[in-house]
PDB file of C-alpha atoms in Angstrom:
ATOM      1  CA  UNK A   1     -20.381  -1.731 -15.554  1.00  0.00           C
ATOM      2  CA  UNK A   2     -16.817  -2.979 -16.096  1.00  0.00           C
ATOM      3  CA  UNK A   3     -15.499   0.536 -16.721  1.00  0.00           C
ATOM      4  CA  UNK A   4     -16.768   1.838 -13.402  1.00  0.00           C
ATOM      5  CA  UNK A   5     -14.317   1.958 -10.456  1.00  0.00           C
ATOM      6  CA  UNK A   6     -14.346  -1.089  -8.225  1.00  0.00           C
ATOM      7  CA  UNK A   7     -12.445   0.586  -5.418  1.00  0.00           C
ATOM      8  CA  UNK A   8      -9.930   3.301  -4.651  1.00  0.00           C
ATOM      9  CA  UNK A   9      -7.714   0.624  -3.127  1.00  0.00           C
ATOM     10  CA  UNK A  10      -5.122  -1.219  -5.179  1.00  0.00           C
ATOM     11  CA  UNK A  11      -7.639  -3.972  -5.357  1.00  0.00           C
ATOM     12  CA  UNK A  12      -6.112  -6.307  -7.919  1.00  0.00           C
ATOM     13  CA  UNK A  13      -2.959  -8.388  -7.471  1.00  0.00           C
ATOM     14  CA  UNK A  14      -1.229  -8.606 -10.834  1.00  0.00           C
ATOM     15  CA  UNK A  15       1.955 -10.543  -9.977  1.00  0.00           C
ATOM     16  CA  UNK A  16       2.587 -14.098  -8.758  1.00  0.00           C
ATOM     17  CA  UNK A  17       4.017 -14.001  -5.245  1.00  0.00           C
ATOM     18  CA  UNK A  18       5.790 -16.568  -3.158  1.00  0.00           C
ATOM     19  CA  UNK A  19       6.543 -16.248   0.534  1.00  0.00           C
ATOM     20  CA  UNK A  20       5.789 -19.917   1.131  1.00  0.00           C
ATOM     21  CA  UNK A  21       6.868 -21.381   4.402  1.00  0.00           C
ATOM     22  CA  UNK A  22       6.540 -17.957   6.023  1.00  0.00           C
ATOM     23  CA  UNK A  23       6.386 -16.023   8.069  1.00  0.00           C
ATOM     24  CA  UNK A  24       5.309 -13.589   5.397  1.00  0.00           C
ATOM     25  CA  UNK A  25       6.357  -9.959   5.293  1.00  0.00           C
ATOM     26  CA  UNK A  26       4.326  -6.873   4.440  1.00  0.00           C
ATOM     27  CA  UNK A  27       7.520  -5.441   2.979  1.00  0.00           C
ATOM     28  CA  UNK A  28       7.424  -8.038   0.184  1.00  0.00           C
ATOM     29  CA  UNK A  29       3.785  -7.592  -0.858  1.00  0.00           C
ATOM     30  CA  UNK A  30       3.116  -6.244  -4.358  1.00  0.00           C
ATOM     31  CA  UNK A  31       0.983  -4.173  -4.386  1.00  0.00           C
ATOM     32  CA  UNK A  32       1.608  -2.856  -0.908  1.00  0.00           C
ATOM     33  CA  UNK A  33      -1.271  -3.315   1.521  1.00  0.00           C
ATOM     34  CA  UNK A  34      -3.236  -0.410   2.974  1.00  0.00           C
ATOM     35  CA  UNK A  35      -3.184  -0.104   6.770  1.00  0.00           C
ATOM     36  CA  UNK A  36      -4.400   3.437   7.433  1.00  0.00           C
ATOM     37  CA  UNK A  37      -6.501   4.916   4.619  1.00  0.00           C
ATOM     38  CA  UNK A  38     -10.286   4.717   4.454  1.00  0.00           C
ATOM     39  CA  UNK A  39     -12.261   4.663   1.235  1.00  0.00           C
ATOM     40  CA  UNK A  40     -14.761   7.442   0.575  1.00  0.00           C
ATOM     41  CA  UNK A  41     -17.011   7.962  -2.455  1.00  0.00           C
ATOM     42  CA  UNK A  42     -18.055  11.208  -4.087  1.00  0.00           C
ATOM     43  CA  UNK A  43     -20.129  11.474  -7.264  1.00  0.00           C
ATOM     44  CA  UNK A  44     -19.654   7.777  -7.877  1.00  0.00           C
ATOM     45  CA  UNK A  45     -15.870   7.958  -7.644  1.00  0.00           C
ATOM     46  CA  UNK A  46     -13.763   6.520  -4.800  1.00  0.00           C
ATOM     47  CA  UNK A  47     -10.886   8.228  -3.026  1.00  0.00           C
ATOM     48  CA  UNK A  48      -8.727   7.468   0.015  1.00  0.00           C
ATOM     49  CA  UNK A  49      -8.298   9.527   3.160  1.00  0.00           C
ATOM     50  CA  UNK A  50      -6.136   8.908   6.227  1.00  0.00           C
ATOM     51  CA  UNK A  51      -7.875   7.500   9.293  1.00  0.00           C
ATOM     52  CA  UNK A  52      -8.148  10.173  11.972  1.00  0.00           C
ATOM     53  CA  UNK A  53      -8.651   9.161  15.588  1.00  0.00           C
ATOM     54  CA  UNK A  54     -10.871  10.969  18.056  1.00  0.00           C
ATOM     55  CA  UNK A  55      -9.561   9.745  21.382  1.00  0.00           C
ATOM     56  CA  UNK A  56     -11.714   6.619  21.682  1.00  0.00           C
ATOM     57  CA  UNK A  57      -8.859   4.712  23.360  1.00  0.00           C
ATOM     58  CA  UNK A  58      -7.028   7.556  25.072  1.00  0.00           C
ATOM     59  CA  UNK A  59      -4.208   6.240  27.282  1.00  0.00           C
ATOM     60  CA  UNK A  60      -5.339   2.617  26.970  1.00  0.00           C
ATOM     61  CA  UNK A  61      -2.660  -0.082  26.915  1.00  0.00           C
ATOM     62  CA  UNK A  62      -3.140  -2.563  24.084  1.00  0.00           C
ATOM     63  CA  UNK A  63      -1.427  -5.947  23.694  1.00  0.00           C
ATOM     64  CA  UNK A  64      -1.568  -7.469  20.195  1.00  0.00           C
ATOM     65  CA  UNK A  65      -0.215 -10.897  19.276  1.00  0.00           C
ATOM     66  CA  UNK A  66       1.116 -11.006  15.735  1.00  0.00           C
ATOM     67  CA  UNK A  67       1.051  -7.227  15.467  1.00  0.00           C
ATOM     68  CA  UNK A  68       3.947  -6.577  13.120  1.00  0.00           C
ATOM     69  CA  UNK A  69       2.100  -6.860   9.813  1.00  0.00           C
ATOM     70  CA  UNK A  70      -1.230  -7.275   8.089  1.00  0.00           C
ATOM     71  CA  UNK A  71      -4.356  -6.892  10.185  1.00  0.00           C
ATOM     72  CA  UNK A  72      -2.312  -6.762  13.408  1.00  0.00           C
ATOM     73  CA  UNK A  73      -0.314  -3.789  12.154  1.00  0.00           C
ATOM     74  CA  UNK A  74      -3.428  -1.936  11.002  1.00  0.00           C
ATOM     75  CA  UNK A  75      -5.131  -2.546  14.357  1.00  0.00           C
ATOM     76  CA  UNK A  76      -2.099  -1.272  16.268  1.00  0.00           C
ATOM     77  CA  UNK A  77      -1.709   1.879  14.196  1.00  0.00           C
ATOM     78  CA  UNK A  78      -5.408   2.778  14.216  1.00  0.00           C
ATOM     79  CA  UNK A  79      -5.648   2.187  17.963  1.00  0.00           C
ATOM     80  CA  UNK A  80      -2.558   4.366  18.438  1.00  0.00           C
ATOM     81  CA  UNK A  81      -4.303   7.097  16.486  1.00  0.00           C
ATOM     82  CA  UNK A  82      -7.174   6.691  18.941  1.00  0.00           C
ATOM     83  CA  UNK A  83      -4.748   7.441  21.790  1.00  0.00           C
ATOM     84  CA  UNK A  84      -3.549   3.989  22.891  1.00  0.00           C
ATOM     85  CA  UNK A  85      -0.048   2.757  23.644  1.00  0.00           C
ATOM     86  CA  UNK A  86       0.709  -0.485  21.801  1.00  0.00           C
ATOM     87  CA  UNK A  87       2.777  -3.556  22.583  1.00  0.00           C
ATOM     88  CA  UNK A  88       2.900  -6.403  20.086  1.00  0.00           C
ATOM     89  CA  UNK A  89       4.579  -9.743  19.520  1.00  0.00           C
ATOM     90  CA  UNK A  90       6.452 -10.763  16.380  1.00  0.00           C
ATOM     91  CA  UNK A  91       8.782 -13.509  15.182  1.00  0.00           C
ATOM     92  CA  UNK A  92      12.517 -12.805  14.740  1.00  0.00           C
ATOM     93  CA  UNK A  93      12.149 -13.240  10.977  1.00  0.00           C
ATOM     94  CA  UNK A  94       9.619 -10.394  10.965  1.00  0.00           C
ATOM     95  CA  UNK A  95      11.934  -7.744  12.398  1.00  0.00           C
ATOM     96  CA  UNK A  96      11.809  -5.577   9.259  1.00  0.00           C
ATOM     97  CA  UNK A  97       8.025  -5.338   9.457  1.00  0.00           C
ATOM     98  CA  UNK A  98       8.105  -4.875  13.232  1.00  0.00           C
ATOM     99  CA  UNK A  99      10.397  -1.851  12.963  1.00  0.00           C
ATOM    100  CA  UNK A 100       8.059  -0.187  10.486  1.00  0.00           C
ATOM    101  CA  UNK A 101       5.071  -0.850  12.713  1.00  0.00           C
ATOM    102  CA  UNK A 102       6.869   0.695  15.683  1.00  0.00           C
ATOM    103  CA  UNK A 103       7.576   3.808  13.624  1.00  0.00           C
ATOM    104  CA  UNK A 104       3.956   4.071  12.484  1.00  0.00           C
ATOM    105  CA  UNK A 105       2.732   3.864  16.081  1.00  0.00           C
ATOM    106  CA  UNK A 106       5.278   6.405  17.268  1.00  0.00           C
ATOM    107  CA  UNK A 107       4.347   8.699  14.378  1.00  0.00           C
ATOM    108  CA  UNK A 108       0.847   8.673  15.866  1.00  0.00           C
ATOM    109  CA  UNK A 109       2.354  10.103  19.042  1.00  0.00           C
ATOM    110  CA  UNK A 110       2.055   6.960  21.149  1.00  0.00           C
ATOM    111  CA  UNK A 111       4.474   4.498  22.740  1.00  0.00           C
ATOM    112  CA  UNK A 112       5.278   1.270  20.898  1.00  0.00           C
ATOM    113  CA  UNK A 113       6.908  -1.814  22.374  1.00  0.00           C
ATOM    114  CA  UNK A 114       7.812  -4.703  20.046  1.00  0.00           C
ATOM    115  CA  UNK A 115       8.413  -8.113  21.634  1.00  0.00           C
ATOM    116  CA  UNK A 116      10.166 -10.974  19.858  1.00  0.00           C
ATOM    117  CA  UNK A 117       8.085 -14.005  20.708  1.00  0.00           C
ATOM    118  CA  UNK A 118       7.323 -17.432  19.248  1.00  0.00           C
ATOM    119  CA  UNK A 119       4.015 -18.420  20.788  1.00  0.00           C
ATOM    120  CA  UNK A 120       4.633 -22.050  19.822  1.00  0.00           C
ATOM    121  CA  UNK A 121       7.291 -22.235  22.524  1.00  0.00           C
ATOM    122  CA  UNK A 122       6.573 -23.199  26.107  1.00  0.00           C
ATOM    123  CA  UNK A 123       6.134 -20.244  28.477  1.00  0.00           C
ATOM    124  CA  UNK A 124       6.168 -17.761  25.567  1.00  0.00           C
ATOM    125  CA  UNK A 125       2.667 -16.513  26.338  1.00  0.00           C
ATOM    126  CA  UNK A 126       3.477 -15.805  29.987  1.00  0.00           C
ATOM    127  CA  UNK A 127       6.776 -14.153  29.075  1.00  0.00           C
ATOM    128  CA  UNK A 128       5.077 -11.849  26.566  1.00  0.00           C
ATOM    129  CA  UNK A 129       2.404 -10.812  29.045  1.00  0.00           C
ATOM    130  CA  UNK A 130       4.976 -10.269  31.796  1.00  0.00           C
ATOM    131  CA  UNK A 131       7.110  -8.111  29.502  1.00  0.00           C
ATOM    132  CA  UNK A 132       4.112  -6.061  28.419  1.00  0.00           C
ATOM    133  CA  UNK A 133       2.978  -5.437  31.994  1.00  0.00           C
ATOM    134  CA  UNK A 134       6.511  -4.504  33.027  1.00  0.00           C
ATOM    135  CA  UNK A 135       6.517  -1.914  30.222  1.00  0.00           C
ATOM    136  CA  UNK A 136       2.982  -0.541  30.565  1.00  0.00           C
ATOM    137  CA  UNK A 137       1.760  -1.571  34.020  1.00  0.00           C
ATOM    138  CA  UNK A 138      -1.633  -2.871  32.901  1.00  0.00           C
ATOM    139  CA  UNK A 139      -3.595  -4.405  30.011  1.00  0.00           C
ATOM    140  CA  UNK A 140      -6.769  -2.638  28.904  1.00  0.00           C
ATOM    141  CA  UNK A 141      -7.234  -4.302  25.515  1.00  0.00           C
ATOM    142  CA  UNK A 142      -6.005  -7.730  24.428  1.00  0.00           C
ATOM    143  CA  UNK A 143      -6.072  -8.511  20.711  1.00  0.00           C
ATOM    144  CA  UNK A 144      -5.447 -12.216  20.057  1.00  0.00           C
ATOM    145  CA  UNK A 145      -4.374 -12.153  16.430  1.00  0.00           C
ATOM    146  CA  UNK A 146      -1.398 -14.495  15.864  1.00  0.00           C
ATOM    147  CA  UNK A 147      -2.180 -17.368  13.484  1.00  0.00           C
ATOM    148  CA  UNK A 148      -0.793 -19.686  10.828  1.00  0.00           C
ATOM    149  CA  UNK A 149      -2.144 -21.839   7.998  1.00  0.00           C
ATOM    150  CA  UNK A 150      -0.932 -24.444   5.516  1.00  0.00           C
ATOM    151  CA  UNK A 151      -3.001 -25.850   2.692  1.00  0.00           C
ATOM    152  CA  UNK A 152      -3.602 -29.529   1.983  1.00  0.00           C
ATOM    153  CA  UNK A 153      -5.867 -30.944  -0.734  1.00  0.00           C
ATOM    154  CA  UNK A 154      -6.872 -34.146   1.073  1.00  0.00           C
ATOM    155  CA  UNK A 155      -6.968 -35.139   4.746  1.00  0.00           C
ATOM    156  CA  UNK A 156      -5.403 -38.473   3.776  1.00  0.00           C
ATOM    157  CA  UNK A 157      -2.261 -36.554   2.846  1.00  0.00           C
ATOM    158  CA  UNK A 158      -2.267 -34.244   5.861  1.00  0.00           C
ATOM    159  CA  UNK A 159       0.706 -33.974   8.191  1.00  0.00           C
ATOM    160  CA  UNK A 160      -0.507 -34.336  11.770  1.00  0.00           C
ATOM    161  CA  UNK A 161       2.511 -32.442  13.033  1.00  0.00           C
ATOM    162  CA  UNK A 162       1.384 -29.471  10.944  1.00  0.00           C
ATOM    163  CA  UNK A 163      -2.156 -29.861  12.269  1.00  0.00           C
ATOM    164  CA  UNK A 164      -0.891 -29.892  15.842  1.00  0.00           C
ATOM    165  CA  UNK A 165       1.260 -26.826  15.172  1.00  0.00           C
ATOM    166  CA  UNK A 166      -1.702 -24.954  13.713  1.00  0.00           C
ATOM    167  CA  UNK A 167      -3.916 -25.764  16.689  1.00  0.00           C
ATOM    168  CA  UNK A 168      -1.101 -24.889  19.087  1.00  0.00           C
ATOM    169  CA  UNK A 169      -0.653 -21.394  17.677  1.00  0.00           C
ATOM    170  CA  UNK A 170      -4.168 -20.493  16.591  1.00  0.00           C
ATOM    171  CA  UNK A 171      -6.177 -21.588  19.635  1.00  0.00           C
ATOM    172  CA  UNK A 172      -4.028 -23.096  22.415  1.00  0.00           C
ATOM    173  CA  UNK A 173      -1.728 -20.073  22.566  1.00  0.00           C
ATOM    174  CA  UNK A 174      -4.830 -17.856  22.566  1.00  0.00           C
ATOM    175  CA  UNK A 175      -5.990 -19.659  25.697  1.00  0.00           C
ATOM    176  CA  UNK A 176      -2.534 -19.201  27.211  1.00  0.00           C
ATOM    177  CA  UNK A 177      -2.129 -15.492  26.429  1.00  0.00           C
ATOM    178  CA  UNK A 178      -5.639 -14.806  27.701  1.00  0.00           C
ATOM    179  CA  UNK A 179      -5.043 -16.844  30.868  1.00  0.00           C
ATOM    180  CA  UNK A 180      -2.061 -14.715  31.834  1.00  0.00           C
ATOM    181  CA  UNK A 181      -3.391 -11.396  30.522  1.00  0.00           C
ATOM    182  CA  UNK A 182      -6.776 -11.565  32.250  1.00  0.00           C
ATOM    183  CA  UNK A 183      -5.058 -11.303  35.625  1.00  0.00           C
ATOM    184  CA  UNK A 184      -3.975  -7.782  34.679  1.00  0.00           C
ATOM    185  CA  UNK A 185      -7.360  -6.668  33.332  1.00  0.00           C
ATOM    186  CA  UNK A 186     -10.209  -5.027  35.195  1.00  0.00           C
ATOM    187  CA  UNK A 187     -13.808  -3.942  34.784  1.00  0.00           C
ATOM    188  CA  UNK A 188     -14.159  -1.940  31.560  1.00  0.00           C
ATOM    189  CA  UNK A 189     -11.319  -3.719  29.764  1.00  0.00           C
ATOM    190  CA  UNK A 190     -11.883  -5.984  26.770  1.00  0.00           C
ATOM    191  CA  UNK A 191     -10.606  -8.745  24.506  1.00  0.00           C
ATOM    192  CA  UNK A 192     -10.910  -8.957  20.710  1.00  0.00           C
ATOM    193  CA  UNK A 193     -10.072 -12.267  19.006  1.00  0.00           C
ATOM    194  CA  UNK A 194      -9.256 -12.850  15.341  1.00  0.00           C
ATOM    195  CA  UNK A 195     -11.576 -15.483  13.877  1.00  0.00           C
ATOM    196  CA  UNK A 196     -12.102 -16.001  10.130  1.00  0.00           C
ATOM    197  CA  UNK A 197     -14.739 -16.513   7.488  1.00  0.00           C
ATOM    198  CA  UNK A 198     -13.227 -20.006   7.251  1.00  0.00           C
ATOM    199  CA  UNK A 199     -14.615 -20.728  10.708  1.00  0.00           C
ATOM    200  CA  UNK A 200     -18.135 -20.299   9.305  1.00  0.00           C
ATOM    201  CA  UNK A 201     -17.894 -21.441   5.672  1.00  0.00           C
ATOM    202  CA  UNK A 202     -15.116 -23.956   6.101  1.00  0.00           C
ATOM    203  CA  UNK A 203     -12.304 -24.267   3.573  1.00  0.00           C
ATOM    204  CA  UNK A 204     -11.651 -27.660   1.963  1.00  0.00           C
ATOM    205  CA  UNK A 205      -7.893 -27.124   1.692  1.00  0.00           C
ATOM    206  CA  UNK A 206      -7.544 -25.512   5.135  1.00  0.00           C
ATOM    207  CA  UNK A 207      -9.216 -28.100   7.351  1.00  0.00           C
ATOM    208  CA  UNK A 208      -7.139 -27.511  10.460  1.00  0.00           C
ATOM    209  CA  UNK A 209      -7.103 -23.711  10.073  1.00  0.00           C
ATOM    210  CA  UNK A 210     -10.888 -23.646   9.557  1.00  0.00           C
ATOM    211  CA  UNK A 211     -11.356 -25.829  12.625  1.00  0.00           C
ATOM    212  CA  UNK A 212      -9.248 -23.565  14.827  1.00  0.00           C
ATOM    213  CA  UNK A 213     -11.147 -20.499  13.665  1.00  0.00           C
ATOM    214  CA  UNK A 214     -14.447 -22.174  14.482  1.00  0.00           C
ATOM    215  CA  UNK A 215     -13.040 -22.960  17.918  1.00  0.00           C
ATOM    216  CA  UNK A 216     -12.094 -19.295  18.374  1.00  0.00           C
ATOM    217  CA  UNK A 217     -15.696 -18.225  17.773  1.00  0.00           C
ATOM    218  CA  UNK A 218     -16.927 -20.625  20.455  1.00  0.00           C
ATOM    219  CA  UNK A 219     -14.067 -19.621  22.774  1.00  0.00           C
ATOM    220  CA  UNK A 220     -15.175 -16.007  22.351  1.00  0.00           C
ATOM    221  CA  UNK A 221     -18.807 -16.742  23.159  1.00  0.00           C
ATOM    222  CA  UNK A 222     -17.982 -18.867  26.189  1.00  0.00           C
ATOM    223  CA  UNK A 223     -15.351 -16.495  27.577  1.00  0.00           C
ATOM    224  CA  UNK A 224     -17.748 -13.568  27.159  1.00  0.00           C
ATOM    225  CA  UNK A 225     -20.256 -15.360  29.393  1.00  0.00           C
ATOM    226  CA  UNK A 226     -17.570 -16.195  31.934  1.00  0.00           C
ATOM    227  CA  UNK A 227     -16.040 -12.717  32.132  1.00  0.00           C
ATOM    228  CA  UNK A 228     -19.204 -10.649  31.671  1.00  0.00           C
ATOM    229  CA  UNK A 229     -19.981 -10.456  35.410  1.00  0.00           C
ATOM    230  CA  UNK A 230     -16.480  -9.077  35.921  1.00  0.00           C
ATOM    231  CA  UNK A 231     -17.170  -6.292  33.410  1.00  0.00           C
ATOM    232  CA  UNK A 232     -14.718  -7.561  30.789  1.00  0.00           C
ATOM    233  CA  UNK A 233     -16.153  -7.741  27.272  1.00  0.00           C
ATOM    234  CA  UNK A 234     -14.997 -10.420  24.800  1.00  0.00           C
ATOM    235  CA  UNK A 235     -15.687 -10.227  21.063  1.00  0.00           C
ATOM    236  CA  UNK A 236     -14.234 -11.388  17.753  1.00  0.00           C
ATOM    237  CA  UNK A 237     -13.779 -10.304  14.154  1.00  0.00           C
ATOM    238  CA  UNK A 238     -14.051 -12.766  11.259  1.00  0.00           C
ATOM    239  CA  UNK A 239     -12.147 -11.421   8.231  1.00  0.00           C
ATOM    240  CA  UNK A 240     -12.621 -12.768   4.734  1.00  0.00           C
ATOM    241  CA  UNK A 241      -9.914 -12.678   2.066  1.00  0.00           C
ATOM    242  CA  UNK A 242      -7.637  -9.826   3.135  1.00  0.00           C
ATOM    243  CA  UNK A 243      -4.434  -8.756   1.375  1.00  0.00           C
ATOM    244  CA  UNK A 244      -1.886  -9.658   4.049  1.00  0.00           C
ATOM    245  CA  UNK A 245       1.361 -11.689   4.110  1.00  0.00           C
ATOM    246  CA  UNK A 246      -0.628 -14.707   5.334  1.00  0.00           C
ATOM    247  CA  UNK A 247      -1.845 -15.210   1.747  1.00  0.00           C
ATOM    248  CA  UNK A 248       1.474 -15.621  -0.164  1.00  0.00           C
ATOM    249  CA  UNK A 249       3.123 -17.202   2.895  1.00  0.00           C
ATOM    250  CA  UNK A 250       0.646 -20.075   3.047  1.00  0.00           C
ATOM    251  CA  UNK A 251       2.593 -23.254   2.375  1.00  0.00           C
ATOM    252  CA  UNK A 252       1.002 -25.170  -0.475  1.00  0.00           C
ATOM    253  CA  UNK A 253      -0.392 -22.081  -2.193  1.00  0.00           C
ATOM    254  CA  UNK A 254       1.213 -21.742  -5.649  1.00  0.00           C
ATOM    255  CA  UNK A 255       2.591 -18.245  -6.384  1.00  0.00           C
ATOM    256  CA  UNK A 256       0.178 -17.939  -9.317  1.00  0.00           C
ATOM    257  CA  UNK A 257      -2.771 -18.253  -6.917  1.00  0.00           C
ATOM    258  CA  UNK A 258      -2.095 -14.708  -5.725  1.00  0.00           C
ATOM    259  CA  UNK A 259      -2.870 -13.230  -9.158  1.00  0.00           C
ATOM    260  CA  UNK A 260      -6.402 -11.905  -9.109  1.00  0.00           C
ATOM    261  CA  UNK A 261      -6.893 -12.995  -5.485  1.00  0.00           C
ATOM    262  CA  UNK A 262     -10.511 -12.454  -4.515  1.00  0.00           C
ATOM    263  CA  UNK A 263     -11.658 -10.904  -7.801  1.00  0.00           C
ATOM    264  CA  UNK A 264     -14.121 -13.724  -8.434  1.00  0.00           C
ATOM    265  CA  UNK A 265     -15.766 -13.221  -5.066  1.00  0.00           C
ATOM    266  CA  UNK A 266     -19.194 -11.589  -4.948  1.00  0.00           C
ATOM    267  CA  UNK A 267     -20.733  -9.175  -4.241  1.00  0.00           C
ATOM    268  CA  UNK A 268     -17.492  -7.178  -3.738  1.00  0.00           C
ATOM    269  CA  UNK A 269     -14.974  -8.676  -6.215  1.00  0.00           C
ATOM    270  CA  UNK A 270     -11.648  -7.882  -4.574  1.00  0.00           C
ATOM    271  CA  UNK A 271      -9.561  -8.752  -1.529  1.00  0.00           C
ATOM    272  CA  UNK A 272     -10.088  -6.539   1.497  1.00  0.00           C
ATOM    273  CA  UNK A 273      -7.395  -4.291   2.911  1.00  0.00           C
ATOM    274  CA  UNK A 274      -6.123  -4.573   6.503  1.00  0.00           C
ATOM    275  CA  UNK A 275      -7.493  -1.124   7.397  1.00  0.00           C
ATOM    276  CA  UNK A 276     -10.997  -2.215   6.389  1.00  0.00           C
ATOM    277  CA  UNK A 277     -10.879  -4.944   9.037  1.00  0.00           C
ATOM    278  CA  UNK A 278      -8.991  -2.975  11.683  1.00  0.00           C
ATOM    279  CA  UNK A 279     -11.837  -0.496  12.084  1.00  0.00           C
ATOM    280  CA  UNK A 280     -13.982  -3.323  13.487  1.00  0.00           C
ATOM    281  CA  UNK A 281     -11.365  -4.014  16.170  1.00  0.00           C
ATOM    282  CA  UNK A 282     -11.281  -0.323  17.085  1.00  0.00           C
ATOM    283  CA  UNK A 283     -15.064  -0.325  17.403  1.00  0.00           C
ATOM    284  CA  UNK A 284     -15.150  -3.430  19.605  1.00  0.00           C
ATOM    285  CA  UNK A 285     -12.385  -2.095  21.863  1.00  0.00           C
ATOM    286  CA  UNK A 286     -13.987   1.323  22.245  1.00  0.00           C
ATOM    287  CA  UNK A 287     -16.901   2.735  24.260  1.00  0.00           C
ATOM    288  CA  UNK A 288     -18.946   2.558  21.056  1.00  0.00           C
ATOM    289  CA  UNK A 289     -19.313  -1.188  21.692  1.00  0.00           C
ATOM    290  CA  UNK A 290     -20.079  -0.995  25.421  1.00  0.00           C
ATOM    291  CA  UNK A 291     -23.118  -3.306  25.038  1.00  0.00           C
ATOM    292  CA  UNK A 292     -21.416  -5.787  22.713  1.00  0.00           C
ATOM    293  CA  UNK A 293     -19.980  -9.014  24.091  1.00  0.00           C
ATOM    294  CA  UNK A 294     -19.853 -12.553  22.741  1.00  0.00           C
ATOM    295  CA  UNK A 295     -20.241 -11.115  19.247  1.00  0.00           C
ATOM    296  CA  UNK A 296     -18.353 -11.807  16.018  1.00  0.00           C
ATOM    297  CA  UNK A 297     -18.279  -9.104  13.357  1.00  0.00           C
ATOM    298  CA  UNK A 298     -17.997 -10.369   9.772  1.00  0.00           C
ATOM    299  CA  UNK A 299     -15.803  -8.331   7.403  1.00  0.00           C
ATOM    300  CA  UNK A 300     -15.660 -10.416   4.237  1.00  0.00           C
ATOM    301  CA  UNK A 301     -17.061  -8.479   1.299  1.00  0.00           C
ATOM    302  CA  UNK A 302     -20.355 -10.360   1.555  1.00  0.00           C
ATOM    303  CA  UNK A 303     -19.084 -13.828   0.592  1.00  0.00           C
ATOM    304  CA  UNK A 304     -20.646 -15.230   3.763  1.00  0.00           C
ATOM    305  CA  UNK A 305     -23.630 -13.726   5.538  1.00  0.00           C
ATOM    306  CA  UNK A 306     -24.297 -16.167   8.368  1.00  0.00           C
ATOM    307  CA  UNK A 307     -24.590 -14.543  11.786  1.00  0.00           C
TER     308      UNK A 307
END
């Protein structure tokens, strides 16, 4: 029924939004995203309640690439509430978001370390890992989350420099960060990679982005087989349409495209919130997922149900 509540979240974007060219900022989203509140239902009515940790990641050291905003921020804050110390990378232009994320982690009673880092630059991956290890001494959980996308209607009009840039950040830098981080990980540690529903469904205006996300799924499966004997689990999460700065910051997306984002999707007609995805990362990083490796969890509101 149309009069029944769809969600307790601010599920509908009413205003055009333009952060084209990026990087996008959480601080500029309208409505603001939700990073920490879970949706509960009672008597057919939804309400929100703050995520409460229970020590699933007590004293773990977590490195997140692209952790200043969106899904990365939600993952960092929820893992901090589970007892982890968090280090994350961000671009200089994202300093406003990074400062807020640091505060949210510290408010959870854990240590936060923000690292300015452009993973498109040579040696950036090694420098970030080295800085993290200098700060925390070890890496227990690696979350490969940094990514970019630009839209293009037709491959004939595509810019190969943009394609190369997208592959460089989304998958090549993931290889690089993992290469350097794995040396500081031991039996019982784990990796969680950010894939996408686009890696399974494809997206006709995001050819290069879709391709990199498909590559990440295969990277996850192969790396899980390689590192399994060492006791290091490797999994991924494939989000659908989530209300993060990546949406309005996507070059080629008109501002009007943000209005009603996701409301025509079925069976859950709304964009997801970062917190709704972040819980999957917490699960995969925790003892709850001790027998899970090489897996990809789909959090997309049901728009794609392929395994």
